[in-house]
Amino acid sequence: MITTNGILDTGLRALKAYQIALATTSHNISNAATEGYSRQRANLAPTLPMPHTPGQIGSGVEATYITRLRDATLDSTIRTEVSNLGRWTQEKETLGVLETQLGEATNGTIANALSEFWNAWQELATAPEELGIRSVVVEKAKSLADAFQNVDTQLAGFTVGLNQSLTAKVNDANTYSKNIAQLNYDIFRIELTGANANDLRDRRDLMIEKLAELSDIVVTPQANGALDVQIQTAGGPEYLVQGFLSFDMDCSDISVPADGYNEVTLGGVQVTSNSGRFKGFADDFANVAATRTSLNNLAGTLINTVNARHALGYDLYGNAGGSFFSGTSAADIDVEAAVSASPALIAASNSAAGVPGNGLNALGIAGIRDQTVLGGATLNDGLGTLVIELGSKAREANLRYADYATTVRVMKEQRESISGVNMDEELTNMLAFQRAYQGAARIITTVDDMLDRIINRMGRVGL
């Protein structure tokens, strides 16, 4: 039987349903600029009808649940591309700075110092008896050694900066893991009551995406609503987040002997990321190490080649020449202390009998400039190749970065079309829900008028 109370209940249910719909729309509008927020929707459905002749009579509407609009498959794909972008972002940033610093140092300081070094020997060959010219050779050699040492110091300092940056990123990753584990617990606790933890799920997805920027990860949903997160290590996949627990990564130099480059570890086992900033850092360290190796090879070849030729000559006293340079690498190259203190010990002559006017050995050292002593290349060519190789890597990093940046942008735009807040749509919904709410309120006022007439006016004569 249809009753006035039943009609009142229908209106009341509609009021509640459209209040929820309006509140959800307001929540969407309020979070239109919130990072990671997904648009929510109140799902409205008709309530169970009442049996009545000649058929069922509807009993109104209710908000059954509030859902967030999200595509899990798209999220997973975006995480993969964000990891790739993270790697090449890191390499682009590092190689750009490294190429600039090394290019200025090698094409400028070292190249100029090397050219002046050869020229000084060339001049000494014309006047080997002149102590002033010999002093110039020592001065130019010291300038060249200083140039090598300065670049090596820059690379060492660059490595320290990379280590510090990597440590900071590992700390960020640990923070994200802790937040994900805590959100797993909070979501479980809230949804255990039958409620929807939509906002918390958004925050968790954001933390996972930030973590994916640092390394490729595997995300596995659990029956209780939690998300487990694993990362690849040298010993296989290991948990960063397992249910309500998180596991911290460490950052240190674990090489034996230590090589000065930090590595990421989890439970004492090296993390072997295939993408993300961690992979970028690993490549950065490899590039710096390769650059230092090439620079050391260049300096070592210079030292050995000049020393070998210098040992064939004779100084101003008619004594056989010894080493001109000391050291073995860019870090410790220097002029031999005895030669530095007494330029007369420079072996410019190619025979004892030719002292002091014979400068043929000095001419031979000057001729090293054009000799292919570095794997089929001259020392000057080797210096140029060092910069060219680094520039090639920098260009590749820029191209890869641009490709992945475009891919991520397009995919995020696609996600935004699904999950983002469209203000025009939300305002349209707000007007529709407002009208529906007003209609529900009119139902109640209409029934109120009906009851007023029945209670206060029926049965009174003359009314």
XYZ file of C-alpha atoms in Angstrom:
463
model
C 0.000 0.000 0.000
C 1.271 3.446 -0.870
C 1.469 5.687 2.184
C 2.388 9.313 2.695
C 5.225 8.188 4.948
C 6.501 6.021 2.110
C 6.499 9.020 -0.193
C 8.320 11.048 2.479
C 10.950 8.303 2.743
C 11.377 8.384 -1.032
C 11.998 12.127 -0.931
C 14.341 11.804 2.052
C 16.398 9.088 0.357
C 16.675 11.293 -2.728
C 17.832 14.236 -0.599
C 20.553 12.105 0.977
C 21.620 10.652 -2.376
C 21.957 14.036 -4.039
C 23.704 15.473 -0.998
C 26.332 12.777 -1.447
C 26.518 13.465 -5.182
C 26.926 17.203 -4.564
C 29.555 16.573 -1.872
C 31.491 14.317 -4.248
C 31.354 16.927 -7.004
C 32.521 19.601 -4.560
C 35.384 17.327 -3.509
C 36.408 16.922 -7.150
C 36.367 20.669 -7.773
C 38.356 21.331 -4.584
C 41.080 18.894 -5.673
C 41.255 19.897 -9.325
C 44.897 20.984 -8.867
C 45.932 18.321 -6.326
C 48.807 16.145 -7.554
C 47.788 12.518 -8.010
C 44.076 13.103 -7.357
C 41.617 10.935 -9.281
C 38.133 12.129 -10.093
C 35.460 10.449 -7.965
C 31.881 9.638 -8.831
C 28.884 8.886 -6.657
C 27.086 5.925 -8.173
C 23.324 6.417 -7.922
C 20.952 3.468 -8.240
C 17.199 2.954 -7.724
C 16.234 1.366 -4.419
C 14.142 -1.793 -4.199
C 10.581 -1.235 -5.465
C 7.493 -1.999 -3.404
C 4.946 -4.576 -4.637
C 1.642 -2.939 -5.472
C -1.314 -3.417 -7.750
C -1.202 -3.122 -10.718
C 2.653 -3.348 -10.511
C 5.707 -2.451 -8.489
C 6.073 1.104 -7.238
C 9.585 2.570 -7.098
C 10.940 3.671 -3.732
C 13.466 6.246 -4.922
C 17.236 6.481 -5.292
C 20.319 5.926 -3.166
C 24.083 6.441 -3.469
C 25.428 2.888 -3.478
C 29.147 3.724 -3.410
C 31.723 6.326 -4.416
C 34.277 5.169 -6.940
C 37.436 6.781 -8.272
C 37.966 6.777 -12.011
C 41.277 5.034 -12.633
C 42.724 2.679 -15.253
C 45.068 0.210 -13.527
C 46.539 -1.035 -16.815
C 47.356 2.494 -17.927
C 48.897 3.226 -14.514
C 51.176 0.206 -14.863
C 52.284 1.280 -18.337
C 52.944 4.827 -17.136
C 55.105 3.488 -14.293
C 57.246 1.623 -16.819
C 57.704 4.698 -18.984
C 58.327 6.927 -15.957
C 61.161 4.567 -14.968
C 62.666 4.847 -18.445
C 62.321 8.617 -18.324
C 63.941 8.687 -14.878
C 67.020 6.903 -16.210
C 67.554 9.218 -19.147
C 66.706 12.324 -17.136
C 69.516 11.422 -14.765
C 71.974 10.686 -17.568
C 70.986 13.819 -19.496
C 71.581 16.018 -16.458
C 74.915 14.423 -15.565
C 76.374 14.116 -19.053
C 75.379 17.683 -19.862
C 77.375 19.034 -16.920
C 80.244 16.589 -17.448
C 80.540 17.392 -21.147
C 80.622 21.125 -20.434
C 83.199 20.885 -17.657
C 85.432 18.364 -19.394
C 85.101 20.059 -22.769
C 86.251 23.378 -21.366
C 89.085 21.716 -19.466
C 90.385 19.420 -22.212
C 89.742 21.472 -25.334
C 90.866 24.559 -23.458
C 93.274 24.113 -20.579
C 94.896 20.746 -21.363
C 94.929 21.228 -25.136
C 96.527 24.673 -24.835
C 99.002 23.482 -22.220
C 99.953 20.494 -24.386
C 100.498 22.701 -27.420
C 102.662 25.124 -25.429
C 104.594 22.160 -23.998
C 105.522 20.896 -27.482
C 106.379 24.416 -28.630
C 108.728 24.886 -25.680
C 110.670 21.757 -26.645
C 110.755 22.950 -30.233
C 112.283 26.252 -29.115
C 114.737 24.487 -26.805
C 115.996 22.454 -29.759
C 117.218 25.700 -31.376
C 119.090 26.929 -28.289
C 119.700 24.035 -25.890
C 122.423 25.915 -24.032
C 120.019 28.656 -22.883
C 118.993 28.124 -19.237
C 116.122 30.580 -19.682
C 114.553 28.454 -22.401
C 115.117 25.338 -20.295
C 113.232 27.036 -17.459
C 110.376 27.737 -19.878
C 110.211 24.003 -20.716
C 109.917 23.192 -16.998
C 107.285 25.898 -16.555
C 105.181 24.641 -19.485
C 105.521 21.051 -18.282
C 104.304 22.060 -14.831
C 101.352 23.902 -16.380
C 100.485 20.771 -18.351
C 100.735 18.600 -15.236
C 98.548 21.050 -13.315
C 95.959 20.939 -16.114
C 95.763 17.145 -15.915
C 95.568 17.203 -12.126
C 92.846 19.864 -12.153
C 90.652 17.827 -14.493
C 91.210 14.728 -12.378
C 90.262 16.732 -9.275
C 87.118 17.962 -11.040
C 86.150 14.397 -11.925
C 86.803 13.260 -8.355
C 84.652 16.111 -7.039
C 82.000 15.269 -9.596
C 81.972 11.704 -8.276
C 81.499 12.964 -4.717
C 78.524 15.016 -5.898
C 77.014 11.996 -7.653
C 77.454 9.894 -4.508
C 75.670 12.536 -2.449
C 72.842 12.819 -4.982
C 72.410 9.044 -5.106
C 72.292 8.872 -1.312
C 69.556 11.521 -1.300
C 67.542 9.565 -3.886
C 67.886 6.357 -1.857
C 66.578 8.237 1.178
C 63.643 9.437 -0.936
C 62.944 5.856 -2.020
C 62.951 4.678 1.595
C 60.497 7.441 2.494
C 58.191 6.409 -0.353
C 58.357 2.756 0.753
C 57.471 3.670 4.338
C 54.555 5.791 3.137
C 53.263 2.987 0.904
C 53.392 0.474 3.766
C 51.574 2.897 6.085
C 48.959 3.624 3.429
C 48.494 -0.125 2.931
C 47.570 -0.366 6.600
C 45.348 2.724 6.577
C 43.473 1.543 3.481
C 42.992 -1.927 4.946
C 41.681 -0.506 8.221
C 39.222 1.865 6.533
C 37.939 -0.551 3.903
C 37.499 -3.255 6.518
C 34.482 -1.226 7.675
C 33.010 -1.219 4.162
C 34.066 2.366 3.403
C 36.044 3.493 0.354
C 39.575 4.824 0.915
C 39.716 6.566 -2.449
C 41.884 9.505 -1.398
C 44.369 7.220 0.362
C 44.565 5.021 -2.728
C 45.394 8.119 -4.778
C 48.189 9.024 -2.376
C 49.535 5.474 -2.534
C 49.491 5.439 -6.335
C 51.392 8.741 -6.315
C 54.041 7.319 -3.964
C 54.412 4.241 -6.166
C 54.846 6.388 -9.272
C 57.500 8.490 -7.530
C 59.254 5.268 -6.516
C 59.055 4.031 -10.121
C 60.924 7.149 -11.251
C 63.883 5.912 -9.196
C 63.834 2.258 -10.283
C 61.831 -0.283 -12.197
C 59.568 -2.069 -9.709
C 56.989 -4.842 -9.653
C 53.678 -3.974 -7.974
C 51.429 -6.828 -6.854
C 47.918 -6.272 -5.399
C 46.866 -8.377 -2.408
C 43.426 -9.593 -1.354
C 43.369 -7.246 1.647
C 43.800 -4.176 -0.567
C 47.532 -3.819 0.056
C 50.088 -3.424 -2.718
C 53.417 -5.266 -2.472
C 56.422 -3.674 -4.169
C 59.522 -5.576 -5.298
C 62.818 -4.421 -6.786
C 65.437 -6.404 -8.683
C 68.701 -7.257 -6.915
C 71.742 -9.352 -7.768
C 70.091 -12.164 -5.814
C 66.687 -11.828 -7.489
C 63.541 -9.807 -6.673
C 63.351 -8.483 -3.109
C 60.534 -6.716 -1.275
C 60.644 -2.998 -0.675
C 57.086 -3.179 0.645
C 55.358 -6.323 1.821
C 51.926 -5.679 3.227
C 52.293 -3.266 6.126
C 56.103 -3.602 6.267
C 58.773 -1.658 4.388
C 62.464 -2.436 3.947
C 65.136 0.255 3.690
C 67.807 0.391 1.021
C 71.356 1.547 1.741
C 73.887 3.480 -0.315
C 77.632 2.890 0.026
C 80.786 1.826 -1.804
C 80.702 -1.968 -1.568
C 83.452 -2.646 -4.120
C 86.530 -4.540 -2.932
C 88.805 -2.676 -3.098
C 86.697 0.487 -2.852
C 86.480 2.377 -6.150
C 84.846 5.561 -4.857
C 81.466 4.910 -6.487
C 78.419 4.257 -4.302
C 75.971 1.457 -5.035
C 72.410 0.830 -3.869
C 71.894 -2.248 -1.708
C 68.928 -3.957 -0.098
C 69.661 -6.329 2.731
C 73.342 -6.189 1.822
C 72.686 -7.272 -1.785
C 73.292 -4.928 -4.713
C 70.180 -3.477 -6.360
C 70.382 -4.029 -10.130
C 67.877 -1.593 -11.583
C 67.286 -1.788 -15.325
C 65.706 1.657 -15.496
C 64.923 4.631 -13.291
C 67.343 7.132 -11.806
C 69.247 4.352 -10.026
C 70.144 2.909 -13.434
C 71.045 6.410 -14.583
C 73.394 6.834 -11.639
C 75.039 3.476 -12.391
C 75.623 4.601 -15.981
C 76.885 7.975 -14.740
C 79.465 6.303 -12.537
C 80.517 4.096 -15.457
C 80.884 7.149 -17.710
C 82.942 9.035 -15.132
C 85.115 5.959 -14.541
C 85.648 5.512 -18.296
C 86.518 9.194 -18.659
C 89.043 9.032 -15.815
C 90.531 5.870 -17.312
C 90.935 7.564 -20.696
C 92.417 10.654 -19.076
C 94.832 8.543 -17.023
C 95.774 6.572 -20.127
C 96.468 9.823 -21.933
C 98.582 11.199 -19.080
C 100.357 7.876 -18.577
C 101.229 7.617 -22.262
C 102.559 11.174 -22.214
C 104.689 10.400 -19.152
C 106.098 7.149 -20.527
C 106.727 8.411 -24.055
C 108.456 11.630 -22.996
C 110.469 9.833 -20.312
C 111.603 7.132 -22.758
C 112.860 9.727 -25.253
C 114.335 11.926 -22.516
C 116.359 8.963 -21.215
C 118.068 8.722 -24.624
C 119.538 12.228 -24.327
C 122.173 14.065 -22.315
C 121.940 17.070 -20.020
C 124.146 20.164 -19.966
C 126.700 18.303 -17.852
C 127.020 15.504 -20.386
C 125.198 13.020 -18.176
C 122.609 10.585 -19.535
C 119.061 11.791 -19.081
C 116.722 10.290 -16.548
C 112.959 10.675 -16.225
C 111.492 14.056 -17.105
C 108.042 13.406 -15.612
C 107.143 11.704 -12.348
C 103.871 9.938 -11.607
C 101.790 7.469 -13.579
C 98.406 9.125 -14.135
C 96.524 12.394 -14.408
C 96.227 12.509 -10.630
C 99.965 12.580 -9.896
C 101.744 13.683 -13.079
C 104.489 16.213 -12.311
C 107.957 17.292 -13.374
C 110.721 15.291 -11.709
C 111.868 17.200 -8.636
C 115.531 17.207 -9.723
C 114.702 18.561 -13.186
C 112.374 21.145 -11.700
C 115.095 22.326 -9.337
C 117.801 22.341 -12.039
C 116.633 22.784 -15.667
C 120.224 22.060 -16.722
C 119.332 18.392 -16.176
C 116.997 18.472 -19.174
C 118.480 16.026 -21.694
C 118.247 18.156 -24.840
C 121.269 16.676 -26.625
C 121.354 13.306 -28.354
C 125.032 12.784 -27.512
C 127.435 13.701 -24.765
C 129.811 15.101 -27.348
C 127.162 17.462 -28.622
C 126.668 19.281 -25.311
C 125.825 22.133 -25.014
C 124.789 23.116 -28.534
C 123.153 19.888 -29.675
C 119.353 20.007 -29.361
C 118.398 16.949 -31.377
C 116.904 15.067 -28.418
C 114.745 18.092 -27.572
C 113.658 18.096 -31.206
C 112.797 14.419 -30.892
C 110.629 15.099 -27.837
C 108.893 17.930 -29.695
C 108.241 15.450 -32.507
C 106.186 13.238 -30.179
C 103.410 15.706 -30.943
C 102.904 14.020 -34.323
C 103.593 10.419 -33.302
C 100.746 7.891 -33.050
C 101.607 6.741 -29.552
C 98.042 6.351 -28.285
C 96.494 3.320 -29.948
C 97.142 4.605 -33.448
C 96.393 8.229 -32.555
C 98.450 11.187 -31.420
C 98.110 12.534 -27.896
C 96.268 15.582 -29.217
C 93.895 13.347 -31.188
C 93.298 11.225 -28.098
C 92.373 14.317 -26.151
C 89.854 15.311 -28.803
C 88.426 11.790 -28.966
C 87.814 11.874 -25.216
C 85.531 14.885 -25.585
C 83.876 13.569 -28.757
C 82.927 10.272 -27.090
C 81.453 12.088 -24.119
C 79.542 14.427 -26.417
C 78.149 11.436 -28.316
C 76.838 9.925 -25.091
C 75.324 13.265 -24.092
C 73.505 13.558 -27.423
C 72.140 10.028 -27.084
C 70.904 10.820 -23.575
C 69.190 13.976 -24.845
C 67.465 12.062 -27.642
C 66.313 9.255 -25.347
C 65.115 11.780 -22.790
C 63.100 13.651 -25.414
C 61.504 10.412 -26.660
C 60.466 9.187 -23.222
C 59.384 12.647 -22.078
C 56.995 12.785 -25.029
C 55.713 9.266 -24.331
C 55.089 10.017 -20.656
C 53.400 13.318 -21.471
C 51.014 11.694 -23.957
C 50.171 8.845 -21.593
C 49.584 11.190 -18.671
C 47.295 13.264 -20.855
C 45.394 10.072 -21.622
C 45.146 9.317 -17.905
C 44.066 12.883 -17.237
C 41.186 12.438 -19.661
C 40.031 9.508 -17.530
C 40.994 10.482 -14.002
C 41.451 14.239 -14.146
C 38.884 16.750 -12.950
C 37.083 18.474 -15.822
C 35.704 21.696 -14.375
C 33.055 22.130 -17.082
C 31.773 18.612 -16.495
C 31.807 18.992 -12.718
C 29.919 22.293 -12.821
C 27.350 20.746 -15.163
C 26.947 17.824 -12.752
C 26.604 20.230 -9.864
C 23.711 22.009 -11.569
C 22.036 18.678 -12.377
C 22.398 17.423 -8.786
C 21.204 20.764 -7.460
C 18.038 20.531 -9.562
C 17.501 16.942 -8.468
C 17.978 17.955 -4.835
C 15.429 20.737 -5.263
C 13.009 18.234 -6.799
C 13.470 15.877 -3.837
C 12.841 18.754 -1.466
C 9.654 19.575 -3.380
C 8.463 15.990 -2.818
C 8.764 16.507 0.931
C 7.028 19.897 0.917
C 4.231 18.475 -1.236
C 3.652 15.583 1.169
C 3.813 18.068 4.034
C 1.025 20.084 2.408
C -1.012 16.903 1.932
C -0.617 15.939 5.589
C -1.457 19.455 6.707
C -4.714 19.347 4.763
C -5.600 15.910 6.129
C -4.729 16.687 9.725
C -5.699 20.314 10.091
C -8.406 20.928 7.533
C -10.404 17.768 6.795
C -13.595 17.377 8.816
C -14.022 21.075 9.597
C -17.355 22.401 8.355
C -17.203 25.173 5.867
C -13.581 24.624 5.002
